Short mmCIF file of C-alpha atoms and ligand atoms in Angstrom, two decimals:
data_model
loop_
_atom_site.label_atom_id
_atom_site.label_comp_id
_atom_site.label_asym_id
_atom_site.label_seq_id
_atom_site.Cartn_x
_atom_site.Cartn_y
_atom_site.Cartn_z
CA MET A 1 25.99 -127.32 224.06
CA LYS A 2 26.10 -125.01 226.79
CA ILE A 3 24.48 -121.35 227.66
CA HIS A 4 26.97 -118.70 226.70
CA SER A 5 25.61 -115.79 227.43
CA ALA A 6 22.10 -114.22 228.42
CA SER A 7 20.91 -110.59 228.80
CA VAL A 8 17.48 -108.67 229.67
CA ILE A 9 16.03 -106.26 226.86
CA VAL A 10 13.59 -103.66 228.36
CA THR A 11 11.66 -101.47 225.92
CA SER A 12 8.74 -99.49 225.75
CA PRO A 13 7.16 -99.72 221.95
CA GLY A 14 3.89 -98.20 223.16
CA ARG A 15 4.26 -100.11 226.64
CA ASN A 16 6.72 -101.69 228.66
CA PHE A 17 8.01 -105.27 228.15
CA VAL A 18 10.96 -107.05 229.65
CA THR A 19 12.38 -109.59 227.20
CA LEU A 20 14.93 -112.56 228.44
CA LYS A 21 17.69 -113.41 225.57
CA ILE A 22 19.37 -116.68 225.86
CA VAL A 23 22.47 -117.31 223.70
CA THR A 24 24.27 -120.90 223.41
CA ASP A 25 27.89 -121.56 222.56
CA ASP A 26 26.44 -122.97 218.91
CA GLY A 27 25.17 -119.19 218.59
CA VAL A 28 21.50 -120.34 218.57
CA TYR A 29 19.30 -118.18 221.03
CA GLY A 30 15.86 -118.27 222.63
CA ILE A 31 13.93 -115.50 224.22
CA GLY A 32 11.16 -115.63 226.65
CA ASP A 33 8.76 -112.98 228.10
CA ALA A 34 9.54 -111.60 231.46
CA THR A 35 6.95 -108.46 231.89
CA LEU A 36 5.09 -108.22 235.25
CA ASN A 37 3.00 -105.09 234.41
CA GLY A 38 3.72 -102.12 236.56
CA ARG A 39 6.81 -104.00 238.45
CA GLU A 40 8.73 -104.37 235.11
CA LEU A 41 12.36 -103.81 236.89
CA ALA A 42 11.89 -106.20 239.67
CA VAL A 43 11.87 -108.68 237.46
CA ALA A 44 14.46 -107.40 235.30
CA SER A 45 17.24 -107.09 238.48
CA TYR A 46 16.11 -111.00 239.49
CA LEU A 47 17.19 -111.95 236.21
CA ASN A 48 20.11 -109.70 235.66
CA ASP A 49 21.37 -109.85 239.35
CA HIS A 50 20.48 -113.44 240.30
CA VAL A 51 19.52 -115.46 237.73
CA ILE A 52 21.75 -115.16 234.85
CA PRO A 53 24.79 -115.75 236.85
CA CYS A 54 23.38 -119.13 237.36
CA LEU A 55 22.65 -120.12 234.11
CA ILE A 56 26.33 -119.86 232.44
CA GLY A 57 27.47 -122.80 231.45
CA ARG A 58 24.55 -125.18 231.73
CA ASP A 59 23.07 -127.42 229.28
CA PRO A 60 20.17 -125.72 227.66
CA HIS A 61 18.30 -128.75 227.17
CA GLN A 62 18.19 -129.49 230.85
CA ILE A 63 15.08 -127.45 230.72
CA GLU A 64 13.61 -129.63 233.55
CA ASP A 65 16.74 -129.32 236.03
CA ILE A 66 16.98 -125.57 235.55
CA TRP A 67 13.69 -125.07 236.44
CA GLN A 68 13.77 -127.20 239.49
CA TYR A 69 17.05 -125.48 240.35
CA LEU A 70 15.80 -121.99 239.63
CA TYR A 71 12.38 -122.58 241.70
CA LYS A 72 14.15 -124.70 244.64
CA GLY A 73 17.26 -123.39 244.88
CA ALA A 74 16.20 -119.80 245.66
CA TYR A 75 14.47 -121.35 248.81
CA TRP A 76 11.96 -118.38 248.56
CA ARG A 77 9.37 -120.19 246.58
CA ARG A 78 6.62 -118.46 244.30
CA GLY A 79 5.74 -115.35 244.04
CA PRO A 80 4.95 -112.95 240.65
CA VAL A 81 8.88 -111.71 240.39
CA THR A 82 10.28 -115.25 240.77
CA MET A 83 7.95 -117.02 238.44
CA ALA A 84 7.82 -114.62 235.69
CA ALA A 85 11.76 -114.77 235.99
CA ILE A 86 11.74 -118.77 235.62
CA ALA A 87 8.97 -118.50 233.18
CA ALA A 88 11.51 -115.96 230.80
CA VAL A 89 14.17 -118.85 231.38
CA ASP A 90 11.86 -121.35 230.61
CA THR A 91 10.55 -120.32 227.54
CA ALA A 92 13.69 -119.19 226.13
CA LEU A 93 15.07 -122.96 226.75
CA TRP A 94 12.07 -124.39 225.18
CA ASP A 95 12.73 -121.99 222.04
CA ILE A 96 15.98 -123.23 222.04
CA LYS A 97 15.44 -126.89 221.89
CA ALA A 98 12.73 -126.63 219.10
CA LYS A 99 15.30 -124.36 217.17
CA VAL A 100 17.73 -127.39 217.76
CA ALA A 101 15.05 -129.63 216.82
CA GLY A 102 14.14 -127.81 213.81
CA LEU A 103 10.32 -127.93 214.64
CA PRO A 104 7.75 -125.52 215.72
CA LEU A 105 7.61 -125.69 219.84
CA TYR A 106 4.05 -127.52 219.53
CA GLN A 107 5.45 -130.83 217.91
CA LEU A 108 7.88 -130.98 220.95
CA LEU A 109 5.14 -130.69 223.43
CA GLY A 110 3.39 -133.92 221.59
CA GLY A 111 1.69 -132.21 218.28
CA ARG A 112 -1.20 -130.39 217.84
CA SER A 113 -4.77 -131.80 219.36
CA ARG A 114 -6.59 -128.97 216.92
CA ALA A 115 -6.38 -127.24 213.88
CA GLY A 116 -6.45 -123.76 215.56
CA VAL A 117 -6.66 -122.05 219.03
CA MET A 118 -10.16 -120.24 219.57
CA VAL A 119 -9.38 -116.82 220.79
CA TYR A 120 -11.56 -113.90 222.30
CA ALA A 121 -11.45 -110.30 221.33
CA HIS A 122 -12.02 -107.37 223.99
CA ALA A 123 -14.69 -104.91 222.88
CA ASN A 124 -15.42 -102.09 225.15
CA GLY A 125 -17.67 -98.90 225.12
CA ARG A 126 -18.40 -95.82 227.19
CA ASP A 127 -22.07 -97.25 227.27
CA VAL A 128 -24.34 -100.04 226.06
CA SER A 129 -24.72 -98.86 222.28
CA GLU A 130 -21.18 -98.25 222.12
CA THR A 131 -20.30 -101.65 223.44
CA LEU A 132 -22.88 -103.28 221.15
CA ASP A 133 -20.92 -101.54 218.28
CA ARG A 134 -17.78 -102.87 219.35
CA VAL A 135 -19.03 -106.56 219.82
CA GLY A 136 -20.96 -106.36 216.01
CA GLU A 137 -17.38 -105.25 214.73
CA TYR A 138 -15.48 -108.02 216.20
CA ILE A 139 -18.17 -110.55 214.78
CA GLU A 140 -17.68 -108.74 211.19
CA LYS A 141 -14.07 -109.81 211.75
CA GLY A 142 -14.81 -113.56 212.42
CA TYR A 143 -14.52 -113.69 215.91
CA LYS A 144 -16.61 -116.44 217.57
CA ALA A 145 -15.96 -115.42 221.11
CA ILE A 146 -15.91 -111.71 222.54
CA ARG A 147 -15.56 -110.11 225.93
CA ALA A 148 -17.45 -107.78 226.57
CA GLN A 149 -17.19 -104.44 229.31
CA SER A 150 -19.10 -101.39 229.37
CA GLY A 151 -19.03 -97.99 231.18
CA ILE A 152 -21.61 -97.91 233.86
CA PRO A 153 -24.02 -94.68 234.53
CA GLY A 154 -22.50 -92.81 237.57
CA LEU A 155 -19.05 -93.91 237.68
CA ASP A 156 -16.06 -92.34 235.95
CA GLY A 157 -13.33 -94.96 234.92
CA VAL A 158 -14.61 -98.71 235.16
CA TYR A 159 -12.12 -101.70 234.55
CA GLY A 160 -11.81 -102.46 230.86
CA VAL A 161 -13.11 -99.48 229.23
CA ALA A 162 -10.91 -97.37 227.08
CA LYS A 163 -10.70 -93.64 227.69
CA GLY A 164 -9.31 -92.83 224.22
CA LYS A 165 -9.05 -95.67 221.08
CA PHE A 166 -7.00 -98.77 222.78
CA TYR A 167 -7.77 -100.09 226.21
CA GLU A 168 -4.60 -99.69 228.17
CA PRO A 169 -4.41 -99.49 232.26
CA ALA A 170 -0.97 -98.75 232.95
CA THR A 171 -0.40 -95.02 232.54
CA LYS A 172 2.74 -93.01 233.35
CA GLY A 173 2.82 -90.94 236.69
CA LEU A 174 1.48 -92.56 240.00
CA PRO A 175 -1.35 -94.82 239.80
CA GLN A 176 -4.63 -93.29 238.84
CA GLU A 177 -7.43 -93.63 241.31
CA SER A 178 -11.19 -94.45 239.71
CA THR A 179 -14.37 -94.93 241.92
CA TRP A 180 -16.18 -98.28 242.25
CA SER A 181 -20.00 -99.00 243.27
CA THR A 182 -20.83 -102.82 243.89
CA GLU A 183 -24.32 -101.34 243.77
CA ARG A 184 -24.17 -99.66 240.50
CA TYR A 185 -21.99 -102.38 238.60
CA LEU A 186 -24.82 -105.54 239.64
CA ASP A 187 -28.15 -103.67 238.44
CA PHE A 188 -26.43 -102.28 235.36
CA VAL A 189 -24.45 -105.60 233.87
CA PRO A 190 -27.06 -107.77 233.02
CA THR A 191 -28.87 -104.96 230.94
CA LEU A 192 -25.42 -104.93 228.87
CA PHE A 193 -25.75 -108.73 228.41
CA GLU A 194 -29.55 -108.72 227.58
CA ALA A 195 -28.70 -106.08 224.99
CA LEU A 196 -26.20 -108.16 223.21
CA ARG A 197 -28.09 -111.26 223.31
CA VAL A 198 -31.21 -109.47 221.93
CA LYS A 199 -29.24 -108.07 219.15
CA TYR A 200 -26.75 -110.68 218.11
CA GLY A 201 -28.83 -113.99 219.62
CA MET A 202 -27.30 -116.90 221.39
CA GLU A 203 -24.36 -117.84 219.18
CA PRO A 204 -21.52 -115.63 219.84
CA HIS A 205 -19.61 -116.67 222.94
CA LEU A 206 -19.75 -113.66 225.34
CA LEU A 207 -17.32 -113.49 228.40
CA HIS A 208 -17.12 -110.69 231.19
CA ASP A 209 -14.59 -109.94 233.54
CA VAL A 210 -15.59 -108.95 236.91
CA HIS A 211 -11.87 -108.22 237.72
CA HIS A 212 -11.72 -109.19 241.22
CA ARG A 213 -14.27 -106.76 242.30
CA LEU A 214 -17.40 -108.52 244.42
CA THR A 215 -17.53 -110.52 247.34
CA PRO A 216 -18.79 -114.23 247.03
CA ILE A 217 -22.58 -113.56 247.90
CA GLU A 218 -22.36 -110.69 245.50
CA ALA A 219 -20.43 -112.84 243.01
CA ALA A 220 -23.17 -115.46 243.36
CA ARG A 221 -26.03 -112.92 242.69
CA LEU A 222 -24.28 -111.65 239.32
CA GLY A 223 -23.47 -114.97 238.21
CA LYS A 224 -27.20 -115.80 238.78
CA ALA A 225 -28.42 -112.66 237.03
CA LEU A 226 -26.52 -113.79 233.64
CA GLU A 227 -27.81 -117.16 233.35
CA PRO A 228 -30.19 -116.46 230.57
CA TYR A 229 -27.49 -114.74 228.89
CA ARG A 230 -25.54 -118.18 228.74
CA LEU A 231 -21.91 -116.43 229.37
CA PHE A 232 -18.84 -118.52 228.05
CA TRP A 233 -17.35 -117.34 230.98
CA MET A 234 -17.80 -114.94 234.23
CA GLU A 235 -14.08 -114.24 235.12
CA ASP A 236 -12.48 -113.44 238.18
CA PRO A 237 -15.44 -112.65 240.32
CA THR A 238 -14.07 -112.16 243.63
CA PRO A 239 -10.33 -111.93 244.38
CA ALA A 240 -9.23 -115.57 244.29
CA GLU A 241 -6.35 -115.32 247.36
CA ASN A 242 -9.34 -117.37 249.39
CA GLN A 243 -10.00 -120.10 247.22
CA GLU A 244 -12.59 -121.69 249.26
CA ALA A 245 -14.85 -118.64 248.71
CA PHE A 246 -15.62 -120.20 245.36
CA ARG A 247 -17.83 -122.97 247.12
CA LEU A 248 -20.25 -120.27 247.75
CA ILE A 249 -20.79 -119.02 244.42
CA ARG A 250 -20.77 -122.33 242.76
CA GLN A 251 -23.75 -123.50 245.29
CA HIS A 252 -25.86 -120.57 243.77
CA THR A 253 -24.89 -120.02 239.92
CA VAL A 254 -24.14 -122.31 236.95
CA THR A 255 -22.60 -119.44 235.10
CA PRO A 256 -19.35 -120.74 234.15
CA VAL A 257 -16.34 -119.15 236.26
CA ALA A 258 -12.53 -118.37 235.11
CA VAL A 259 -9.89 -117.41 237.26
CA GLY A 260 -6.08 -117.06 237.72
CA GLU A 261 -4.47 -114.43 235.74
CA VAL A 262 -2.74 -113.41 238.91
CA PHE A 263 -1.57 -116.95 239.73
CA ASN A 264 1.86 -117.60 239.88
CA THR A 265 1.72 -121.60 240.73
CA ILE A 266 -0.11 -124.84 241.04
CA TRP A 267 -0.69 -124.43 244.83
CA ASP A 268 -2.75 -121.09 243.89
CA CYS A 269 -5.14 -123.24 241.96
CA LYS A 270 -5.28 -126.43 243.87
CA THR A 271 -8.56 -126.22 245.80
CA LEU A 272 -10.38 -124.38 242.98
CA ILE A 273 -9.44 -127.31 240.84
CA GLU A 274 -9.69 -130.08 243.13
CA GLU A 275 -12.95 -129.06 244.41
CA GLN A 276 -14.24 -128.14 240.99
CA LEU A 277 -15.20 -124.62 241.76
CA ILE A 278 -14.13 -123.21 238.60
CA ASP A 279 -14.44 -124.11 234.81
CA TYR A 280 -11.18 -122.28 233.23
CA ILE A 281 -7.89 -121.92 234.65
CA ARG A 282 -6.33 -118.69 233.29
CA ALA A 283 -2.71 -118.79 234.22
CA SER A 284 -0.83 -117.71 231.77
CA LEU A 285 3.03 -118.96 230.70
CA VAL A 286 4.43 -115.77 231.63
CA HIS A 287 3.25 -115.51 235.34
CA ALA A 288 2.92 -118.92 236.00
CA GLY A 289 6.34 -120.31 235.46
CA GLY A 290 6.61 -121.16 231.70
CA ILE A 291 6.05 -124.25 229.62
CA THR A 292 7.27 -126.34 232.15
CA HIS A 293 4.97 -125.68 234.80
CA LEU A 294 1.66 -124.38 233.17
CA ARG A 295 1.77 -128.04 231.76
CA ARG A 296 1.41 -129.24 235.28
CA ILE A 297 -1.50 -127.10 236.22
CA ALA A 298 -3.36 -128.15 233.05
CA ASP A 299 -2.84 -131.48 233.58
CA LEU A 300 -4.12 -131.04 237.14
CA ALA A 301 -7.20 -129.12 235.76
CA ALA A 302 -8.03 -132.11 233.26
CA LEU A 303 -8.68 -134.49 235.89
CA TYR A 304 -11.61 -132.36 236.59
CA GLN A 305 -12.76 -131.65 233.04
CA ILE A 306 -11.30 -127.82 233.78
CA ARG A 307 -10.10 -126.18 230.39
CA THR A 308 -7.48 -123.38 229.95
CA GLY A 309 -8.25 -119.87 228.76
CA SER A 310 -4.97 -118.23 229.37
CA HIS A 311 -4.60 -114.66 230.12
CA GLY A 312 -3.33 -112.39 227.00
CA ALA A 313 -3.97 -108.83 227.84
CA THR A 314 -1.54 -106.63 225.74
CA ASP A 315 1.16 -106.41 229.18
CA LEU A 316 1.83 -110.15 227.75
CA SER A 317 4.33 -109.34 224.92
CA PRO A 318 4.40 -111.22 221.80
CA VAL A 319 7.13 -113.60 222.87
CA CYS A 320 4.25 -114.90 225.47
CA MET A 321 1.64 -114.97 223.17
CA GLY A 322 3.49 -116.80 220.35
CA ALA A 323 4.58 -119.43 223.09
CA ALA A 324 1.10 -119.76 224.37
CA LEU A 325 -0.50 -120.65 220.90
CA HIS A 326 2.13 -123.20 220.95
CA PHE A 327 0.70 -124.73 224.12
CA ASP A 328 -2.58 -124.27 223.21
CA LEU A 329 -2.11 -125.81 220.19
CA TRP A 330 -1.23 -128.91 222.15
CA VAL A 331 -2.85 -128.59 225.35
CA PRO A 332 -5.86 -131.51 225.33
CA ASN A 333 -8.06 -129.58 227.96
CA PHE A 334 -8.02 -126.28 225.98
CA GLY A 335 -10.66 -123.98 226.10
CA ILE A 336 -9.97 -120.60 225.01
CA GLN A 337 -6.96 -118.00 224.72
CA GLU A 338 -7.39 -114.25 225.33
CA HIS A 339 -6.06 -112.04 222.56
CA MET A 340 -5.68 -108.42 222.80
CA ALA A 341 -3.93 -106.90 219.51
CA HIS A 342 -0.76 -105.46 220.12
CA CYS A 343 0.00 -101.99 218.91
CA PRO A 344 2.03 -101.65 215.68
CA GLU A 345 5.32 -100.48 217.28
CA THR A 346 4.96 -103.30 219.56
CA ASP A 347 4.56 -105.84 216.59
CA GLU A 348 7.55 -104.30 215.13
CA VAL A 349 9.85 -104.81 217.85
CA PHE A 350 8.55 -108.28 218.32
CA PRO A 351 8.80 -109.89 214.54
CA HIS A 352 6.35 -113.55 214.92
CA ALA A 353 5.11 -116.06 212.75
CA TYR A 354 1.61 -116.53 214.48
CA SER A 355 -1.35 -115.33 212.50
CA PHE A 356 -5.31 -115.15 213.20
CA LYS A 357 -8.26 -116.65 210.75
CA GLY A 358 -11.76 -116.55 210.92
CA GLY A 359 -11.88 -116.70 214.84
CA TYR A 360 -8.92 -119.23 215.32
CA MET A 361 -5.14 -118.40 215.82
CA HIS A 362 -2.10 -120.50 214.80
CA PRO A 363 1.27 -120.22 216.15
CA GLY A 364 2.86 -120.57 212.44
CA GLU A 365 5.52 -123.56 211.29
CA VAL A 366 8.67 -122.13 211.97
CA PRO A 367 11.05 -123.54 214.50
CA GLY A 368 11.02 -122.77 217.72
CA HIS A 369 8.03 -120.46 219.21
CA GLY A 370 8.34 -118.03 216.38
CA VAL A 371 8.87 -115.03 217.72
CA ASP A 372 11.87 -112.99 217.68
CA ILE A 373 12.99 -109.55 219.12
CA ASP A 374 14.44 -106.64 217.25
CA GLU A 375 17.23 -105.45 219.36
CA LYS A 376 17.95 -102.32 217.74
CA LEU A 377 14.92 -101.19 217.29
CA ALA A 378 13.75 -102.21 220.82
CA ALA A 379 16.89 -99.99 222.13
CA LYS A 380 14.79 -96.86 220.42
CA TYR A 381 11.96 -97.29 222.90
CA PRO A 382 13.37 -96.55 226.61
CA TYR A 383 11.94 -97.54 229.70
CA ASN A 384 8.72 -95.43 230.30
CA PRO A 385 7.46 -96.18 234.09
CA ALA A 386 3.98 -96.31 234.22
CA TYR A 387 1.58 -98.02 237.38
CA LEU A 388 -1.95 -99.89 236.90
CA PRO A 389 -4.64 -97.99 238.83
CA VAL A 390 -6.28 -98.49 242.20
CA ALA A 391 -9.79 -98.43 242.69
CA ARG A 392 -11.81 -96.65 245.99
CA LEU A 393 -15.41 -96.95 247.09
CA GLU A 394 -17.41 -93.81 247.00
CA ASP A 395 -16.78 -93.28 250.36
CA GLY A 396 -12.99 -93.38 249.55
CA THR A 397 -12.49 -96.75 251.16
CA LEU A 398 -9.47 -98.44 248.79
CA TRP A 399 -10.66 -101.29 247.05
CA ASN A 400 -9.60 -104.05 244.42
CA TRP A 401 -8.79 -102.97 241.17
O1 KDG B 1 -1.90 -105.87 233.94
C1 KDG B 1 -3.13 -106.24 233.94
C2 KDG B 1 -4.14 -106.36 233.05
O2 KDG B 1 -2.94 -107.81 232.45
C3 KDG B 1 -5.41 -107.27 233.41
O3 KDG B 1 -5.97 -106.07 234.04
C4 KDG B 1 -6.01 -107.91 232.23
O4 KDG B 1 -7.63 -108.67 233.33
C5 KDG B 1 -7.11 -108.57 232.86
C6 KDG B 1 -7.76 -109.18 231.47
O5 KDG B 1 -8.49 -110.18 231.81
O6 KDG B 1 -7.16 -109.28 230.53
MG1 MG B 2 -9.08 -110.46 233.50
#
């Protein structure tokens, strides 16, 4: 069996997605997500101009060799563009292998380790009362775990809070700017979680995303203040380029910490894992080199009782979601999976076998990863340039969004 051709499909059914399709000379095809929010065309070009020519004629079953070839062969290692491109190839090849075997992908990874994949939903509101209502709606729908984000008095746009019906940070035109105040945030967040625990008790798992906004000592203070509300996790408290900074957070608080949605490789989390500075690793299939690399990260994490909690925002396409659910069903040290529902247009372009029931998702039993792309429909939604926002402090200093 040989790789006959490969193509990149860029489509915008509600938001932008980049998808790689690899076709074999037997007519079997596989697809992989290559979406890098706000920088989509860089990955499309990397695939079209540099990766696809190297794939033609190769044996699609040699997933490991192709991964090493693309990683080591480029000479320039790591980075979000390179690793998203490699991830797309890897996911498409696993899809092909599972289709040829006639098995759902999780069976090739070692079979299922659990009955379903616990997912967390996103609840957000302009103020505490609206956020409380949204959390209640997800509890009604059967979710066991919910992330809560709220507007903060005195700040215009806050990360994770929708202006309209759906939260979607990437917008048309140049990047939107919002104002950030750590002081206002730190005073506010414990009041949100206190209200949530008073209303819903201790049972639902509650999560919160700090989105890289704090310094280590501020993160330590927040973690300590949130301890009475027993969060499932506090996410990305401080930018994680400096992995050593988490030592300080760890010394001060027992609130569990989740990090890694912007990571590309095992090297980004080596210290965090080996020194047990985090509790959940959030690296995703699409941004960390596909199944082949994510399972190396998960295996390293398992040595230190760190569990997975993969990124799953709407900018990770249904293709990533489907493949991630197979991974999650298998991975022994699974923790939780993020799931932000896609809009109906996206779901139509990417027909999928995965489903949700009672707080858990299941990838389905069809051969492969169970997600397809309707190319005719995809062509009706041309690329729509959009940027993620930036944040500035009240005095105008550029901050971490
Ligand atoms: O593209 C950026 C988003 O995926 C990110 O802001 C979402 O932080 C995020 C999350 O936890 O889902
Ligand atoms: Mg996040």
